[in-house]
CSV table of C-alpha atoms and ligand atoms in Angstrom, one decimal:
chain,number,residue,atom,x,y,z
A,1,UNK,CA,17.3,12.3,33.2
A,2,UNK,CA,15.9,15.0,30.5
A,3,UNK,CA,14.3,13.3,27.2
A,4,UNK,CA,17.7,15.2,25.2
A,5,UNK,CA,19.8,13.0,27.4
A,6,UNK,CA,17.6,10.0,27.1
A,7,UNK,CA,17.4,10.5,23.5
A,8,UNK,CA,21.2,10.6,22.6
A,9,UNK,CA,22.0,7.7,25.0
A,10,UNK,CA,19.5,5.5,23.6
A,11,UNK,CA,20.2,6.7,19.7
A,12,UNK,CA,23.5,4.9,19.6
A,13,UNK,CA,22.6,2.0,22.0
A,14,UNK,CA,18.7,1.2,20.9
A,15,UNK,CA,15.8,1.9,23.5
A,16,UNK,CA,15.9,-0.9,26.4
A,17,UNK,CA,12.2,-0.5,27.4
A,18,UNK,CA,11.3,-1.5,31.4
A,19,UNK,CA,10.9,-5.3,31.7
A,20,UNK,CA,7.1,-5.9,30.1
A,21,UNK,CA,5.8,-9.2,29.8
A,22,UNK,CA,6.2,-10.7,26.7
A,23,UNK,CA,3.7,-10.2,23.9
A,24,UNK,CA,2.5,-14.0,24.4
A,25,UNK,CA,1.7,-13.5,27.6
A,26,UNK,CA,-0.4,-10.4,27.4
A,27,UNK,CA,-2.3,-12.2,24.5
A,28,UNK,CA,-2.9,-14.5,27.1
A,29,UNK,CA,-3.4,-11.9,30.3
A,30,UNK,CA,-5.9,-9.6,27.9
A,31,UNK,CA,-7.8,-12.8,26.5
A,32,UNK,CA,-7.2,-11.3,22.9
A,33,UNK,CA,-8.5,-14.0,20.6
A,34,UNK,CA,-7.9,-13.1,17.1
A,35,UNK,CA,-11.1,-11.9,15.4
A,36,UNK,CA,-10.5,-13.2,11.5
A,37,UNK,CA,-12.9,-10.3,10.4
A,38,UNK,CA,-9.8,-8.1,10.9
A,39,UNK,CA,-7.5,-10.6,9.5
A,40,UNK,CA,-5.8,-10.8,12.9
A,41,UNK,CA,-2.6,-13.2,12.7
A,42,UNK,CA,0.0,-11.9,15.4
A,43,UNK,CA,3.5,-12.0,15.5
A,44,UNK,CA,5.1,-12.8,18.5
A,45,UNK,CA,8.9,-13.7,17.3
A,46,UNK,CA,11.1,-10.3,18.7
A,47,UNK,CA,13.7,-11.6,15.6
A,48,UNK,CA,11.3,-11.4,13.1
A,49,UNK,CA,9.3,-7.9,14.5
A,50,UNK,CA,13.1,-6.5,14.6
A,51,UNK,CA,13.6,-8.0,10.8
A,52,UNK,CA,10.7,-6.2,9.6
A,53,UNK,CA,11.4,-2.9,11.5
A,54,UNK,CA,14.8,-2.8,10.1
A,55,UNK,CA,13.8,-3.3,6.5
A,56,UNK,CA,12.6,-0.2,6.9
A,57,UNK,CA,16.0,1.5,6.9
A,58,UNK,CA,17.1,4.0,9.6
A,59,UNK,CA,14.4,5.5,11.4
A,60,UNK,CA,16.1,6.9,14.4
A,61,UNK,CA,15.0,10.1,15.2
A,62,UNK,CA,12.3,10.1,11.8
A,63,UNK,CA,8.2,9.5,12.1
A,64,UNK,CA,6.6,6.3,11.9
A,65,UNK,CA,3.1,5.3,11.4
A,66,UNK,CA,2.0,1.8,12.6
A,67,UNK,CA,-0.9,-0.2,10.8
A,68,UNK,CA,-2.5,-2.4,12.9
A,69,UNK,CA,-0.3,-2.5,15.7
A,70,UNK,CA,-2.3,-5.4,17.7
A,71,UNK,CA,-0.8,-6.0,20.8
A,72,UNK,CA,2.3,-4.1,19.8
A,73,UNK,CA,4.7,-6.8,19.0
A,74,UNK,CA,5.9,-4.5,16.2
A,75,UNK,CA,5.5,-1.5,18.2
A,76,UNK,CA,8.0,-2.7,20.5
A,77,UNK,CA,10.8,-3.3,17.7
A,78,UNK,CA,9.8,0.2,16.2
A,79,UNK,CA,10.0,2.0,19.9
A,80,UNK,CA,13.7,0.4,20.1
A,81,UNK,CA,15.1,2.3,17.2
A,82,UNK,CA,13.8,5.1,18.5
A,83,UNK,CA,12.3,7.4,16.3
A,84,UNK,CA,11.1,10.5,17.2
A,85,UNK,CA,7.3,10.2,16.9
A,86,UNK,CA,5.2,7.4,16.6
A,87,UNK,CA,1.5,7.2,15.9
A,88,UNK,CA,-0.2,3.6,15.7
A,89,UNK,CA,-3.6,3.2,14.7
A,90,UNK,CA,-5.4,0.3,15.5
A,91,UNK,CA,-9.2,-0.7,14.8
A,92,UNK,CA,-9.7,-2.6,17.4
A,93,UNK,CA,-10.1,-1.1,21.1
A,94,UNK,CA,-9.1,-4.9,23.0
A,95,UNK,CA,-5.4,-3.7,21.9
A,96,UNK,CA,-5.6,-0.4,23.7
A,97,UNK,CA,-4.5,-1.5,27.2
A,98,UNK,CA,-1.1,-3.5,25.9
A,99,UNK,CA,-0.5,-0.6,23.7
A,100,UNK,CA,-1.3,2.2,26.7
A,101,UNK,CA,1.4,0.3,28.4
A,102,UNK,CA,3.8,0.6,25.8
A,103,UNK,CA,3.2,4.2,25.5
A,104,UNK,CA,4.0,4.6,29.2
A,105,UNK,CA,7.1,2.4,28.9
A,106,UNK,CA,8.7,5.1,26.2
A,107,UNK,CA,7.9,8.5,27.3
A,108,UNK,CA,10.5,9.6,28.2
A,109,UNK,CA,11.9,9.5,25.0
A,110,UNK,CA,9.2,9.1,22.4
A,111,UNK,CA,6.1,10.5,21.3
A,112,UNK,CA,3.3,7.9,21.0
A,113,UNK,CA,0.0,8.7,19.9
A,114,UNK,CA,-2.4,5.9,20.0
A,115,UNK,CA,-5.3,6.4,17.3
A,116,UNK,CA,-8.2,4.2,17.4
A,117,UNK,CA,-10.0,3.9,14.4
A,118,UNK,CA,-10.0,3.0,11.0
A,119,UNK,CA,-6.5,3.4,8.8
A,120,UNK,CA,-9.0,3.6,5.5
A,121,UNK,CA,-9.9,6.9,6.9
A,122,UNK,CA,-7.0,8.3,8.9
A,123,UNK,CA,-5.7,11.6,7.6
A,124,UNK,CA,-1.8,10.7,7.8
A,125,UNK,CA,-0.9,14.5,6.4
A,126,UNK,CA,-2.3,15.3,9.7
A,127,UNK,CA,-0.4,12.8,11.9
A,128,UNK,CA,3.0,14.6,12.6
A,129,UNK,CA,2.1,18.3,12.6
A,130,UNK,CA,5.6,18.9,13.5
A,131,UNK,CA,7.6,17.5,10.6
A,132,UNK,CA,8.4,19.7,7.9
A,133,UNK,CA,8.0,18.9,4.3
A,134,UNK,CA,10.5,17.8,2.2
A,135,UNK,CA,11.1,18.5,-1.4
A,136,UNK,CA,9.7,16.0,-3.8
A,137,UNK,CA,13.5,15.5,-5.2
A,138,UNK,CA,15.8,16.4,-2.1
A,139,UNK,CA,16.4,13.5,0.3
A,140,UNK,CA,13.6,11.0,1.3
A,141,UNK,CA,11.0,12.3,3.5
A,142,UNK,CA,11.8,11.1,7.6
A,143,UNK,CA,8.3,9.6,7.4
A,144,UNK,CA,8.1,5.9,7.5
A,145,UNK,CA,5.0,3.4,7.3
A,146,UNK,CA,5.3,0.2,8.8
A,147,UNK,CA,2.3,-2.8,9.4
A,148,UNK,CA,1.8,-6.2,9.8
A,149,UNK,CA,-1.2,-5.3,7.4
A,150,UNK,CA,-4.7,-6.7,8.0
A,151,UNK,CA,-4.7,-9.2,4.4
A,152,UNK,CA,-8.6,-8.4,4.2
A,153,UNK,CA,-7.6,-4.5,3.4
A,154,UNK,CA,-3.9,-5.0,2.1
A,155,UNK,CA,-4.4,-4.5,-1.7
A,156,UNK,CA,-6.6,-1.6,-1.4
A,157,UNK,CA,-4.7,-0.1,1.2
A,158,UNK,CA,-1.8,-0.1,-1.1
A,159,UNK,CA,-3.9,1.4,-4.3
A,160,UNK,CA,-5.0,4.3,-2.0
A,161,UNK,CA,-1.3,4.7,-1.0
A,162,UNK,CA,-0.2,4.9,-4.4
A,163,UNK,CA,-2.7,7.6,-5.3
A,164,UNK,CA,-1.9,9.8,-2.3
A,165,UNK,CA,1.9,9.3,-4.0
A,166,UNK,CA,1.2,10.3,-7.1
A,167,UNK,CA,-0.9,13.3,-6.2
A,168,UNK,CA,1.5,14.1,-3.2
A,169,UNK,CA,-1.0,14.1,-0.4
A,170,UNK,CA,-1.6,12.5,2.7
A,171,UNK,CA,1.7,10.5,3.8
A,172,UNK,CA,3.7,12.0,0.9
A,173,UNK,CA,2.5,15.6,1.3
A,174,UNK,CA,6.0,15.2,3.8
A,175,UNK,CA,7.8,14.0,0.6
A,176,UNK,CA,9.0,10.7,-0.3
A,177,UNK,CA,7.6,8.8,2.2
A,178,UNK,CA,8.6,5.3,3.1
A,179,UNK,CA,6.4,1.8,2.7
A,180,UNK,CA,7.1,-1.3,4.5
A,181,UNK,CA,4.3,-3.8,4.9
A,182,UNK,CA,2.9,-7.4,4.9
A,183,UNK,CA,1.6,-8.9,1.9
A,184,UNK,CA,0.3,-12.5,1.5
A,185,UNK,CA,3.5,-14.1,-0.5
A,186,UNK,CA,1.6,-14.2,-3.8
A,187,UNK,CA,0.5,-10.5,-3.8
A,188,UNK,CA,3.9,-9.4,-2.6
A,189,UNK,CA,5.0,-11.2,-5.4
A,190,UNK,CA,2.7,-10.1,-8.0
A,191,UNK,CA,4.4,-6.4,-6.9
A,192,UNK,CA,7.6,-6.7,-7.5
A,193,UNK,CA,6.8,-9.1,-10.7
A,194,UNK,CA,8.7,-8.0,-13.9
A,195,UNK,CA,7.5,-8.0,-17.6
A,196,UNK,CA,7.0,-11.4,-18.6
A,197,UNK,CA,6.4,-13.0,-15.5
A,198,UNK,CA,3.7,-15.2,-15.4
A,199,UNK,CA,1.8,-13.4,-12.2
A,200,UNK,CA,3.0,-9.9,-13.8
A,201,UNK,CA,-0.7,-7.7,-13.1
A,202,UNK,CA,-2.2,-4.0,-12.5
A,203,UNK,CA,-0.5,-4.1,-9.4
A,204,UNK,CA,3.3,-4.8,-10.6
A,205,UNK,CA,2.8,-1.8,-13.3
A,206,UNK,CA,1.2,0.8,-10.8
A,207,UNK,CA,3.8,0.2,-8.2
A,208,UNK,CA,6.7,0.2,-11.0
A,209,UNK,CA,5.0,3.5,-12.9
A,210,UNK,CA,5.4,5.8,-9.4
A,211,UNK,CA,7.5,3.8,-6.8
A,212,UNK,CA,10.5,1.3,-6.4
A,213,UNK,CA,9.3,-1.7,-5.0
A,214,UNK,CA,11.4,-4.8,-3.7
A,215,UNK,CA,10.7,-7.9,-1.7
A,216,UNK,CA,12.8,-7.7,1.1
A,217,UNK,CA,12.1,-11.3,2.6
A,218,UNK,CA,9.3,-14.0,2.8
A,219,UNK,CA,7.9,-14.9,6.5
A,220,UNK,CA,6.4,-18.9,7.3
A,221,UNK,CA,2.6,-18.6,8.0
A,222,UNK,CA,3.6,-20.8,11.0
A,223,UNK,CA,5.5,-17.7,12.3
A,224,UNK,CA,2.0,-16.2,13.3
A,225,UNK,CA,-0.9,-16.7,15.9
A,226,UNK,CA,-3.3,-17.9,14.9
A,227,UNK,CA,-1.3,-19.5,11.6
A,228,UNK,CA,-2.9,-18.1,8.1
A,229,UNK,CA,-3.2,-20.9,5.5
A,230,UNK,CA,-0.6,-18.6,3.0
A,231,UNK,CA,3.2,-17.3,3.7
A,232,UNK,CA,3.7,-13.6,3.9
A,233,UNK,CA,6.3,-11.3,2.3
A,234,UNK,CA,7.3,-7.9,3.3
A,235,UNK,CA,7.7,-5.1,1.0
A,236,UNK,CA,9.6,-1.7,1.2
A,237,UNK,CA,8.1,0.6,-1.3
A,238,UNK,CA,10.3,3.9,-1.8
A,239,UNK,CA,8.3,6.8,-3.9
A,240,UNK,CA,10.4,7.4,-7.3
A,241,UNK,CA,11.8,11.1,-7.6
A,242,UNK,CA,10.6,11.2,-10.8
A,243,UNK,CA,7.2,8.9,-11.6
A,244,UNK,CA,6.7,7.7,-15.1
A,245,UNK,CA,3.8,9.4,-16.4
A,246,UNK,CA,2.3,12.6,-15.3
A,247,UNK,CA,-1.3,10.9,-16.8
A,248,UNK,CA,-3.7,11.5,-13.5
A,249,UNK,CA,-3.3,8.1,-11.2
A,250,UNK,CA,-7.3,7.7,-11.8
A,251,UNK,CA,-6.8,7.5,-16.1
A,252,UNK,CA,-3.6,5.1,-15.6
A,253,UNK,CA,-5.7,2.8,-13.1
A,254,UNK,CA,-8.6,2.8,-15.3
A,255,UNK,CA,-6.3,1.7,-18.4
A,256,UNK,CA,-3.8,-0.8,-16.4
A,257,UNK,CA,-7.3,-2.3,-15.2
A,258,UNK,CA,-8.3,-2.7,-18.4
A,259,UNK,CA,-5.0,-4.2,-19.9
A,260,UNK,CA,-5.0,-6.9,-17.4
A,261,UNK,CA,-8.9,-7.9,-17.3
A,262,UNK,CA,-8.5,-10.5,-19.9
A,263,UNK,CA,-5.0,-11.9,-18.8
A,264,UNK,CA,-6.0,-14.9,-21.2
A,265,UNK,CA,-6.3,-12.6,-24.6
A,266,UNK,CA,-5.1,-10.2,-26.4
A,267,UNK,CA,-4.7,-7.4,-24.6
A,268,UNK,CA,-6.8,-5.3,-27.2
A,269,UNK,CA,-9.8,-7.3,-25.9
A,270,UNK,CA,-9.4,-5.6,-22.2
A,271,UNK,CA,-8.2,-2.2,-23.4
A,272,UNK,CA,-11.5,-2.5,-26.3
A,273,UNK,CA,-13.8,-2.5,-23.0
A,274,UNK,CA,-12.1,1.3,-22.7
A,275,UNK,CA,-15.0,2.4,-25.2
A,276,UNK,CA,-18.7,2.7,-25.6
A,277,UNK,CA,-19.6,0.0,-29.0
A,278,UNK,CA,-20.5,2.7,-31.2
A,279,UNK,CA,-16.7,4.0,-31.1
A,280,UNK,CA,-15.4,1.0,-30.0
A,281,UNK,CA,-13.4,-0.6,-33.2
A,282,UNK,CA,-12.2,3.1,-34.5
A,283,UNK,CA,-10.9,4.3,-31.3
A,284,UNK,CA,-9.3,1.1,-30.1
A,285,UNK,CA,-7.4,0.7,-33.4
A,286,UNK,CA,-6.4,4.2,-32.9
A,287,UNK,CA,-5.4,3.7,-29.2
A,288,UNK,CA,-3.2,1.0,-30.3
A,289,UNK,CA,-1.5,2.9,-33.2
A,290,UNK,CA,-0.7,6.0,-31.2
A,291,UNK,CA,1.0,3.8,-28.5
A,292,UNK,CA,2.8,1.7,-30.9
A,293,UNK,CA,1.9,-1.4,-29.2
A,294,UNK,CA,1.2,-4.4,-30.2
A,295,UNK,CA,-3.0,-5.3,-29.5
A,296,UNK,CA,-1.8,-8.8,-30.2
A,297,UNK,CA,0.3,-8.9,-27.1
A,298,UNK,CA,-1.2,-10.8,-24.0
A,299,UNK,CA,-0.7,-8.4,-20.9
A,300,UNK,CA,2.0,-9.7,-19.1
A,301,UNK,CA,4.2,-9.6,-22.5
A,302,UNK,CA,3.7,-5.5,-22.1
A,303,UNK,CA,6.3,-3.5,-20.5
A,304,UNK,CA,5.8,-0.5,-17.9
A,305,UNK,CA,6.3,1.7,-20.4
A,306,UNK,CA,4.0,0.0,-23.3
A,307,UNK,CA,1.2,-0.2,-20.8
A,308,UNK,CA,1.8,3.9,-20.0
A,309,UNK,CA,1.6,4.6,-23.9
A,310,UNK,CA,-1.8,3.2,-24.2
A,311,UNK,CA,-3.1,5.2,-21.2
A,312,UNK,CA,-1.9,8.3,-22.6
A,313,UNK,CA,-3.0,7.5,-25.9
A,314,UNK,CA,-6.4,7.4,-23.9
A,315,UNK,CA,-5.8,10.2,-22.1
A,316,UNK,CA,-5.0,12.3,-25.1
A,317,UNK,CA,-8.5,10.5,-27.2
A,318,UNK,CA,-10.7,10.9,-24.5
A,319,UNK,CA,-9.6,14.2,-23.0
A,320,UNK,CA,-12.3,16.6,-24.5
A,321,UNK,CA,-15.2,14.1,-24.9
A,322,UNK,CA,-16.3,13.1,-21.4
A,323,UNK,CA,-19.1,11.0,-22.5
A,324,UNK,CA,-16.4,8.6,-23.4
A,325,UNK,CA,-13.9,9.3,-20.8
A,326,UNK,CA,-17.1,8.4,-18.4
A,327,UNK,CA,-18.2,5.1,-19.9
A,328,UNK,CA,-18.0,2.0,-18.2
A,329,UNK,CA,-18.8,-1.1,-20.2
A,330,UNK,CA,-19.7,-2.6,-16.5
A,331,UNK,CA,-22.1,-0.3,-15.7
A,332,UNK,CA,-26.0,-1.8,-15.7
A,333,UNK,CA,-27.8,-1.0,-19.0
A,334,UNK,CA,-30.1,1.9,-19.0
A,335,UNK,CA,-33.7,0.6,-19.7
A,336,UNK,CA,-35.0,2.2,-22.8
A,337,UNK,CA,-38.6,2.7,-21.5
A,338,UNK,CA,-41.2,2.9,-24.2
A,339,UNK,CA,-44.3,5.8,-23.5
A,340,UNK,CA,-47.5,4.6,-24.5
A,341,UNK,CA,-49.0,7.4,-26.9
B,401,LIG,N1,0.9,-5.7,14.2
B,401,LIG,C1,0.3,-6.9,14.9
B,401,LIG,C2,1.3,-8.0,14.8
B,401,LIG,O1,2.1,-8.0,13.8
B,401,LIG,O2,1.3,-8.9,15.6
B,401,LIG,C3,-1.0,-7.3,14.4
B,401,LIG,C4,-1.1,-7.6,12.9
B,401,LIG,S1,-2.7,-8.2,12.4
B,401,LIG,C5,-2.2,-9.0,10.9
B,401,LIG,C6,-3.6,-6.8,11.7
B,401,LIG,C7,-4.0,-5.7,12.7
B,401,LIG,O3,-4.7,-4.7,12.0
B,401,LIG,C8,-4.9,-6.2,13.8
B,401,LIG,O4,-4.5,-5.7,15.1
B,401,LIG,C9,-6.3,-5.6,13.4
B,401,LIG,O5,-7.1,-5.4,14.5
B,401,LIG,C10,-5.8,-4.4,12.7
B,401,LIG,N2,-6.8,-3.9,11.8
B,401,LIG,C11,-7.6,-4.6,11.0
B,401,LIG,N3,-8.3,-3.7,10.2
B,401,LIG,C12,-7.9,-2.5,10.5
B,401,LIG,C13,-8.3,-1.2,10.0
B,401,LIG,N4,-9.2,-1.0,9.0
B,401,LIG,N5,-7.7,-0.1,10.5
B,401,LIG,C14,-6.8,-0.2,11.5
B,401,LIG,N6,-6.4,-1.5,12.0
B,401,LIG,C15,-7.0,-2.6,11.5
């Protein structure tokens, strides 16, 4: 059978892969203990590694990149809706054999490419040379993200996703490229939180400022092997057609930082820490009054929107005096060293 006629038959049915044994037993065959430095927890439930797959939306015949595919419980759900290239990339060389077999199982009607290294420094602009790129505002781009995400990298995975949004590159250089992914239940929580919320942080107000976020559905901790001490939840993240700021990502984290340092106090008390002490009292007051913000506010009280106006009130104070733009109040003290005359 050609790969055209495999394609169309299994577009409106699903793939049926060959019989494979089942994930649990080629943990078992393959002697794959879970190494916790790679926050390995597996799932092995074909319901719930369909669930997540199909949160993603439709991605028959679109690109999808797999975090972490482990033994490929994932993988297989992803290879069943049959997209048209798939590229998984996985730290850990034990999984290659289980994936291998996986990649054999699908040829003839899917591209696998099995990338072992590091997702921190894959070049995902780079992974389907064949996909064209999208306008920012036409359709959504056909390039979906998916993972069972190692919880050691999640959060900063997610902050370097964001930037490549805003700035366009990497995944979204194909356009509006799609996010669904694993986050312990609190984080995927603190995501989606609104104004007001008691866990509301940095990371609800990035993701609102250049992406719609929502919590599609919460997963038992019992669900995975081994069994993490939290819940998970699983996010889809879609890239907004138009972001809220066109402030660079670096001055909006910097500020949002800031805002939410001291979740305790008044919010001027974070934003304060913006400034070197010499400045410190004019320019904050300033800050404040150019946003029209309330300092007295405590962070979570601050809307998307409030939070933006202080950053571009900091953008706009700062812009032409990078000694201030450059300070950090963290940084270790310069030693004033005395010369002996
Ligand atoms: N997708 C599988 C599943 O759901 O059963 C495994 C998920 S497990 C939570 C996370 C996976 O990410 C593991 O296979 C681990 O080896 C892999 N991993 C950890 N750190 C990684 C990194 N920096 N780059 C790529 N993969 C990584």
């Amino acid at each position: 059978m050609s790969s055209s006629t495999a394609m169309s038959l299994l577009a409106t049915s699903g793939a049926r892969l060959p019989p494979l044994p089942t994930i649990r037993d080629l943990v078992r065959l393959y002697k794959l203990r879970a190494i916790k430095q790679l926050s390995q927890n597996f799932l092995m439930d074909e319901r719930l590694t369909n669930k997540i797959v199909r949160a993603a939306g439709n991605i028959q015949n679109n690109y999808v990149l797999e975090v972490g595919p482990g033994p490929g419980g994932i993988t297989r759900s992803i290879i069943k809706m049959c997209p048209r290239h798939l590229v998984v990339v996985e730290k850990d060389r034990r999984f290659l054999p289980t994936l291998e077999l996986l990649s054999e199982a699908s040829k003839d009607f899917l591209r696998m490419d099995i990338v072992r290294g590091d997702i921190l420094e894959y070049h995902m602009a780079a992974a389907f040379p064949e996909c064209s790129n999208m306008d920012w505002q036409d359709k959504r781009a056909p390039v979906h993200i998916i993972g069972n995400l190692p919880f050691a990298i999640s959060t900063r995975l997610l902050v370097n996703w964001l930037r490549e949004m805003s700035l366009q590159t990497g995944a979204w250089s194909y356009g509006r490229s799609s996010l669904t992914l694993t986050f312990q239940k609190e984080v995927a929580e603190r995501i989606v939180a609104p104004i007001l919320a008691e866990n509301r942080c940095r990371l609800s107000v990035m993701n609102q400022i250049w992406s719609r976020a929502e919590l599609k559905f919460l997963i038992p901790g019992k669900a995975f092997v081994p069994k993490p001490d939290v819940d998970v939840g699983v996010i889809h993240i879609i890239p907004l057609k138009k972001p809220l700021t066109i402030v660079h990502f670096d001055i909006v984290e910097k500020v949002v930082r800031h805002i939410f340092s001291m979740r305790q106090k008044y919010c001027r008390r974070g934003v304060a820490n913006l400034y070197p002490p010499d400045v410190r009292e004019e320019l904050t007051e300033l800050t404040f009054r150019m946003a029209d913000v309330d300092p007295l506010a405590r962070s979570f009280q601050l809307s998307t929107e409030e939070c933006l106006r202080i950053a571009e009130a900091y953008d706009l104070l700062t812009k032409s005096k990078p000694d201030i733009r450059h300070y950090n109040y963290r940084a270790p003290k310069e030693k004033v060293v005395v010369e002996a005359i």
